[in-house]
CSV table of C-alpha atoms and ligand atoms in Angstrom, one decimal:
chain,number,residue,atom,x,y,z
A,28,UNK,CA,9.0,19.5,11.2
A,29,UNK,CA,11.7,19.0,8.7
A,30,UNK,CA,12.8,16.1,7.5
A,31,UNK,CA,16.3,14.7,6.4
A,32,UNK,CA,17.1,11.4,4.8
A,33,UNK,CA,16.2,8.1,6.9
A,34,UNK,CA,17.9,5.1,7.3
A,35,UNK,CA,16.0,2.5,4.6
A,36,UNK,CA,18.1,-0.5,4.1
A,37,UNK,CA,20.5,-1.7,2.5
A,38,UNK,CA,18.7,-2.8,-1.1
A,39,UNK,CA,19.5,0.5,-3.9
A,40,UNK,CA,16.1,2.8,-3.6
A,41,UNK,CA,16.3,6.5,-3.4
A,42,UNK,CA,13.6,8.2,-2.1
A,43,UNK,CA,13.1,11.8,-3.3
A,44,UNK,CA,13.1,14.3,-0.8
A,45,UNK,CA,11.6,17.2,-2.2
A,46,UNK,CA,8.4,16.6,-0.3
A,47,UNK,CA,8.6,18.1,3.4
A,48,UNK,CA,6.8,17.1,6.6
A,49,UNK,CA,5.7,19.6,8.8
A,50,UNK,CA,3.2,19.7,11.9
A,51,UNK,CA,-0.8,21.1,11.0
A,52,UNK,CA,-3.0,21.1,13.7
A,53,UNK,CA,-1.3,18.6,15.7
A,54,UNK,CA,-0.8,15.7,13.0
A,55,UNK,CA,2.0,15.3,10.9
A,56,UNK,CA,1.8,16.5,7.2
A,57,UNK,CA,3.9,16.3,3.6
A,58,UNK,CA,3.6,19.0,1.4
A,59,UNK,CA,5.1,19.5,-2.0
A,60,UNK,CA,7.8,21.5,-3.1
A,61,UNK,CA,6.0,24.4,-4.2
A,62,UNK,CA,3.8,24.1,-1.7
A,63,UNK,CA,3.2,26.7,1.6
A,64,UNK,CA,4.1,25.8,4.7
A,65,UNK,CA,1.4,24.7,6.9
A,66,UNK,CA,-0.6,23.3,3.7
A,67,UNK,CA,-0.1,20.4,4.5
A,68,UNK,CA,-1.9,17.0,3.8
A,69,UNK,CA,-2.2,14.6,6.4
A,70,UNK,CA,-3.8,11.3,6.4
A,71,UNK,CA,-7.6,10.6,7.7
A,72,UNK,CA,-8.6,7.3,8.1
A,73,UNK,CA,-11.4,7.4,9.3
A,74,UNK,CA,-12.7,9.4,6.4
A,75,UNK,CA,-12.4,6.0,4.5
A,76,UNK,CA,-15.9,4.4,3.5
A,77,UNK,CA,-15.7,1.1,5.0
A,78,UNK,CA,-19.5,0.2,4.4
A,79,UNK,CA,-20.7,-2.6,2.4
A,80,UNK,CA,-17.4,-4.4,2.1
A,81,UNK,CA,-18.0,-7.9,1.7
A,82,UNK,CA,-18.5,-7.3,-1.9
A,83,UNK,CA,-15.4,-4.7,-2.5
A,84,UNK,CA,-13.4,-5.6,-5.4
A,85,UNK,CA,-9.9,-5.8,-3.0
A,86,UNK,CA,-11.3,-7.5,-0.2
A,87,UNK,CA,-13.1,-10.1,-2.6
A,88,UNK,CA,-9.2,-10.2,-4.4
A,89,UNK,CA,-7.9,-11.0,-1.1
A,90,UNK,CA,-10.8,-13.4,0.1
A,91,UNK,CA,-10.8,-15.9,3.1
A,92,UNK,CA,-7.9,-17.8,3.5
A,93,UNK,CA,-6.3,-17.9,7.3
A,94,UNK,CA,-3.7,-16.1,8.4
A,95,UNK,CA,-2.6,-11.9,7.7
A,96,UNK,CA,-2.5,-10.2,4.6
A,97,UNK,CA,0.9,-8.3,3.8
A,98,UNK,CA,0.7,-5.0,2.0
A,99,UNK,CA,3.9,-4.7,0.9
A,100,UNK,CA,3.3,-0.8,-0.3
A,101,UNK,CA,1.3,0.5,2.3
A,102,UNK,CA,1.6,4.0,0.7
A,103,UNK,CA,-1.3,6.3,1.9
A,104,UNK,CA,-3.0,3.1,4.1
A,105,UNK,CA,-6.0,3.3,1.9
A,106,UNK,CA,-6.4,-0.6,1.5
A,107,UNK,CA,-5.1,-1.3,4.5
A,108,UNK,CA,-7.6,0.5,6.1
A,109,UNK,CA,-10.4,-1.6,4.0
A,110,UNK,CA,-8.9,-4.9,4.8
A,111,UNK,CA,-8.6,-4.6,8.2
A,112,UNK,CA,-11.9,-3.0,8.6
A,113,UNK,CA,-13.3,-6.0,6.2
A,114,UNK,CA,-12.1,-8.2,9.4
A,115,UNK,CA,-8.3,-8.6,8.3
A,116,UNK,CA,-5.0,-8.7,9.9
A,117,UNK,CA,-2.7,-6.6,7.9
A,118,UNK,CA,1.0,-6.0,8.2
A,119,UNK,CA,1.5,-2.6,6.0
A,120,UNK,CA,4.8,-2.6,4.7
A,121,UNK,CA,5.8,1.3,3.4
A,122,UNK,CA,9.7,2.5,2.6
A,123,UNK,CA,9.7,6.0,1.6
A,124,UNK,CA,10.3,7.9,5.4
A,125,UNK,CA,7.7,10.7,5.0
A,126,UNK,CA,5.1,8.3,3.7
A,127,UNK,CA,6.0,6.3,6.6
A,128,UNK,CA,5.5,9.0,8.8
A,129,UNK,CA,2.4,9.9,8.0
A,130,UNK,CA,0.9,7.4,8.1
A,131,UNK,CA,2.2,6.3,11.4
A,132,UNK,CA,0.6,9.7,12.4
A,133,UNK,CA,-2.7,8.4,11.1
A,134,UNK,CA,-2.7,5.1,12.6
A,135,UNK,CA,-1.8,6.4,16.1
A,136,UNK,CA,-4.5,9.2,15.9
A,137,UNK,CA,-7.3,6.4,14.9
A,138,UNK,CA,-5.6,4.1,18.1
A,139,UNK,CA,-6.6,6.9,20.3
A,140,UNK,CA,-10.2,7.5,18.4
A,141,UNK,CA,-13.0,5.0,20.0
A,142,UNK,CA,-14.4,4.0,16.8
A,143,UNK,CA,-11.8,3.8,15.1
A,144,UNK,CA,-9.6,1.9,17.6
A,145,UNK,CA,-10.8,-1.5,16.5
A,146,UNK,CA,-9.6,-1.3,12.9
A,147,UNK,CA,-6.2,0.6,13.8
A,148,UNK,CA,-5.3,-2.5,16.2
A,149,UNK,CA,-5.5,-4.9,13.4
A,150,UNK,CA,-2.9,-2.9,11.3
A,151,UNK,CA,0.9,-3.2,11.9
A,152,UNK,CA,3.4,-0.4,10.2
A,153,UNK,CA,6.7,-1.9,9.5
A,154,UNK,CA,9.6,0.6,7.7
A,155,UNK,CA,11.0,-1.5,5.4
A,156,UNK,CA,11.9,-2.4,1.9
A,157,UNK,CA,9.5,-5.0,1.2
A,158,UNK,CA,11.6,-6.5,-1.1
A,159,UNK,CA,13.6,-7.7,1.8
A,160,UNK,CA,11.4,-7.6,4.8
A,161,UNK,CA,8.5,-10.0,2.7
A,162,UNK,CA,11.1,-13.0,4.3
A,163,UNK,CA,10.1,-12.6,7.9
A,164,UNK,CA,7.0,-10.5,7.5
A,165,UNK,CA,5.2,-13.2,4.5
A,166,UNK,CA,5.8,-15.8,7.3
A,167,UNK,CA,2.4,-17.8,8.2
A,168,UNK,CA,0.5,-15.1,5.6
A,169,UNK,CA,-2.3,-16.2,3.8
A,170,UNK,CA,-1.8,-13.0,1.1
A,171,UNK,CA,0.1,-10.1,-0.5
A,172,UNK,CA,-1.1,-7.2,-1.6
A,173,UNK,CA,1.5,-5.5,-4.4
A,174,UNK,CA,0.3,-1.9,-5.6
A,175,UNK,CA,3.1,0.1,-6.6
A,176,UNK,CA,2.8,3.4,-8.4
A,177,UNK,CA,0.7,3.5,-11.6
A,178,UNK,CA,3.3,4.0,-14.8
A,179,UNK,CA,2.8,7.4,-16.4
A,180,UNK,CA,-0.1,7.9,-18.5
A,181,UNK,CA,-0.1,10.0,-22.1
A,182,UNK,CA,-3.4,11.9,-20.7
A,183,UNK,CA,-4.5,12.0,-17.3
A,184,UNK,CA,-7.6,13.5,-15.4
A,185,UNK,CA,-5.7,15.9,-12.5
A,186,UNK,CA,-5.3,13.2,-9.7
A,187,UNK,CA,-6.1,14.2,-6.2
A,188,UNK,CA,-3.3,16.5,-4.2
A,189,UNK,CA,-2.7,13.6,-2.0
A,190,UNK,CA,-1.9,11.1,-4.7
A,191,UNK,CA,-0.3,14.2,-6.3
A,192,UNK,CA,2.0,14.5,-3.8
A,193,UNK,CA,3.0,10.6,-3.1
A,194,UNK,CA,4.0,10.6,-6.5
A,195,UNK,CA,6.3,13.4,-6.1
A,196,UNK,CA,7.5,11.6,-2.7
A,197,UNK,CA,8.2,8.1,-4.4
A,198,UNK,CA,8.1,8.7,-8.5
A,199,UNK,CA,7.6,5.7,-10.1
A,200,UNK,CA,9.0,2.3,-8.1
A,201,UNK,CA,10.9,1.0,-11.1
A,202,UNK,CA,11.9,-1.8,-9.1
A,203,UNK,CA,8.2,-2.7,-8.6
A,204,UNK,CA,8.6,-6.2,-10.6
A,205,UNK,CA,11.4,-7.4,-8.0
A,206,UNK,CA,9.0,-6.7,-5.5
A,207,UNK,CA,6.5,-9.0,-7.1
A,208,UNK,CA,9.3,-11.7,-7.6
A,209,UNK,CA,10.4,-10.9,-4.1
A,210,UNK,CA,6.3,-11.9,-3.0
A,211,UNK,CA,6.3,-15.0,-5.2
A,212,UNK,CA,9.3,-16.1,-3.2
A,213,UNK,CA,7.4,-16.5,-0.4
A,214,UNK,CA,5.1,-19.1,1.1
A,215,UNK,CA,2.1,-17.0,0.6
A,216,UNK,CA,-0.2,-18.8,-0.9
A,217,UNK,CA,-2.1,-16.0,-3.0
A,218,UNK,CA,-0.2,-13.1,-4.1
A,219,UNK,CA,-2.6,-9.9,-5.4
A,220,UNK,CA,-1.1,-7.0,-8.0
A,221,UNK,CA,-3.2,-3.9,-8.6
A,222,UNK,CA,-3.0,-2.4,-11.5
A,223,UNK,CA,-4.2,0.3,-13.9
A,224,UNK,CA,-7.2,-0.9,-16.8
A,225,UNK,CA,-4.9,-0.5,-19.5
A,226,UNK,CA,-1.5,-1.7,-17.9
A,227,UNK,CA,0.1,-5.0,-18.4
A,228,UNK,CA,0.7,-7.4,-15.8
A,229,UNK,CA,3.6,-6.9,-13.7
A,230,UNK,CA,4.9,-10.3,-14.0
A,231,UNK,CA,3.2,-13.9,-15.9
A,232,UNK,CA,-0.4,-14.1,-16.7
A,233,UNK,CA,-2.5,-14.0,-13.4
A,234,UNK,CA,-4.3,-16.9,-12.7
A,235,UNK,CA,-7.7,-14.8,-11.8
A,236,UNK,CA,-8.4,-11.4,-12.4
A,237,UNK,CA,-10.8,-9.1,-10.5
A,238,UNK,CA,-12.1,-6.0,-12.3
A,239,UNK,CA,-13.1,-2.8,-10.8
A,240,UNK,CA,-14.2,0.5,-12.0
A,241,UNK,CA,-10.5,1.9,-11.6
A,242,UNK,CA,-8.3,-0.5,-11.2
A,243,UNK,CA,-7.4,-4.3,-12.1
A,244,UNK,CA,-6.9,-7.3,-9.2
A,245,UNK,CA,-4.0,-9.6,-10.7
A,246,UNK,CA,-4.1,-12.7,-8.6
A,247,UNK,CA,-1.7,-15.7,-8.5
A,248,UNK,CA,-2.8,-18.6,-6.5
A,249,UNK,CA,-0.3,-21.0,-5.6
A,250,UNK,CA,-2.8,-24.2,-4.7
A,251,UNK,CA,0.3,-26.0,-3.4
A,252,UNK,CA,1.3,-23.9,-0.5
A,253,UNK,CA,-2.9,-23.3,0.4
A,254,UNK,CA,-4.0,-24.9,3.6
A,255,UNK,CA,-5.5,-28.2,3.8
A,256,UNK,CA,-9.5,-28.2,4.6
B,303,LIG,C1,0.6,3.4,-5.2
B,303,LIG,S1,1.2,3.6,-3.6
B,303,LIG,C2,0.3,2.5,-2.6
B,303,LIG,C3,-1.1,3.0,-2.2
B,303,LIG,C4,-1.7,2.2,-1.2
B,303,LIG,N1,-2.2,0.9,-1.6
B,303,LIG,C5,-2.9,3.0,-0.5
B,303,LIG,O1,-4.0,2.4,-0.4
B,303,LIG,O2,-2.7,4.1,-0.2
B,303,LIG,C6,2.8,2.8,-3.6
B,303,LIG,C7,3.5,2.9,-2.3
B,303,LIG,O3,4.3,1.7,-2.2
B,303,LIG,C8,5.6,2.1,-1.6
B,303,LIG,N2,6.5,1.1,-2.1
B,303,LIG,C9,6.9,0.8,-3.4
B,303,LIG,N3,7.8,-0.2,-3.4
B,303,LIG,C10,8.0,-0.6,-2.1
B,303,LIG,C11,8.8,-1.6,-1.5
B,303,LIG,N4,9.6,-2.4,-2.2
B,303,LIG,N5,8.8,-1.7,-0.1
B,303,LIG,C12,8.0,-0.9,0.6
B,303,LIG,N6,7.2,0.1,0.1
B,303,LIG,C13,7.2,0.3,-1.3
B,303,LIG,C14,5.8,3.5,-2.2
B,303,LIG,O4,6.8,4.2,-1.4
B,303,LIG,C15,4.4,4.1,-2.2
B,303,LIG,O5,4.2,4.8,-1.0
């Protein structure tokens, strides 16, 4: 399957198109540009390791307030996955079409998989621009989740061909500190930002921070807007 240019919305974003989807064994696949056909990758969620998660660094980020968590950049449905299989309602907000696609794939397949049906029905896909959809969506949410691409580093390991290839889908989301402001617009009363070790945060000084072995939890509570006991 080929795929042209979708319909995104109306804020400036440009997704790159030199990724291609294409059908592999009956699920729905993005391969690179270089890439030949019918190598595919596809998404498997139920490959995720959803044991022991009551101490996982996101889902401890997250933590127990009422109400759905928003990830407003879904991406592969990685965290998503974790949350929702930690007990979560998510609503996983992803703009780029093939990403989108993919992992609509995904979700359907694990809707139609018995033990994996559970998890999947917590999960709801929205195509959108978070940026604007957070208005409706952030409605009666206890959290976002922002984890837009990493920034470039001077050295890096060779990252996995699946993150290889979202990065040559999406590049960088330049506009990923409007999406943050965009998040703390909202009546959500905790707002997470995941970030790389050595990265600065993506907006003021987080209020908490979580760390784990690869990444960094930013969290900005907003006591205010959190429900009364
Ligand atoms: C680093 S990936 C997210 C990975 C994801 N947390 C996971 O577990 O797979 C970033 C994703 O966010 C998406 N994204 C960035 N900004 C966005 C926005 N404003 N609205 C919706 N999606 C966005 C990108 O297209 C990309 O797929």
């Amino acid at each position: 399957m080929e795929c042209t240019a979708a319909r995104i919305g109306d804020l400036p974003h440009n997704p790159r198109m030199g990724v291609t989807l294409e059908t592999v064994d009956g699920r729905v696949a993005m391969r690179g540009a270089g890439d030949a056909p019918g190598s595919g990758v596809s998404i498997d969620l139920g490959a995720i390791d959803v044991r022991a998660l009551g101490g996982h660094p996101l889902v401890r980020a997250v933590g127990k307030g009422p109400g759905p968590v928003i990830d407003a950049t879904a991406g592969l449905g990685g965290d998503a996955w974790i949350l929702a299989a930690s007990g979560r309602s998510v609503v996983a907000i992803e703009r780029h079409p093939h990403i989108h696609a993919l992992l609509d794939d995904a979700l359907a397949r694990a809707r139609a998989t018995p033990t994996l049906a559970h998890v999947a029905a917590r999960i709801t896909l929205l195509h959108a621009d978070a940026r604007r959809a957070l208005t409706d969506a952030a409605q009666g949410a206890w959290s976002i989740l922002v984890d837009p691409m990493f920034p470039p580093k001077a050295k890096s390991a060779l990252a996995p061909r699946d993150i290889r290839l979202v990065k040559e889908a999406v590049g960088e989301d330049p506009d990923a500190a409007d999406l943050l402001v965009a998040a703390l617009a909202t009546a959500a009363p905790r707002i997470i930002v995941k970030r790389p070790h050595e990265a600065p945060p993506l907006g003021s000084v987080p209020h908490h921070v979580i760390e784990s072995r690869l990444v960094r939890y930013d969290i900005y509570d907003r006591p205010h807007l959190m429900p009364k006991p």
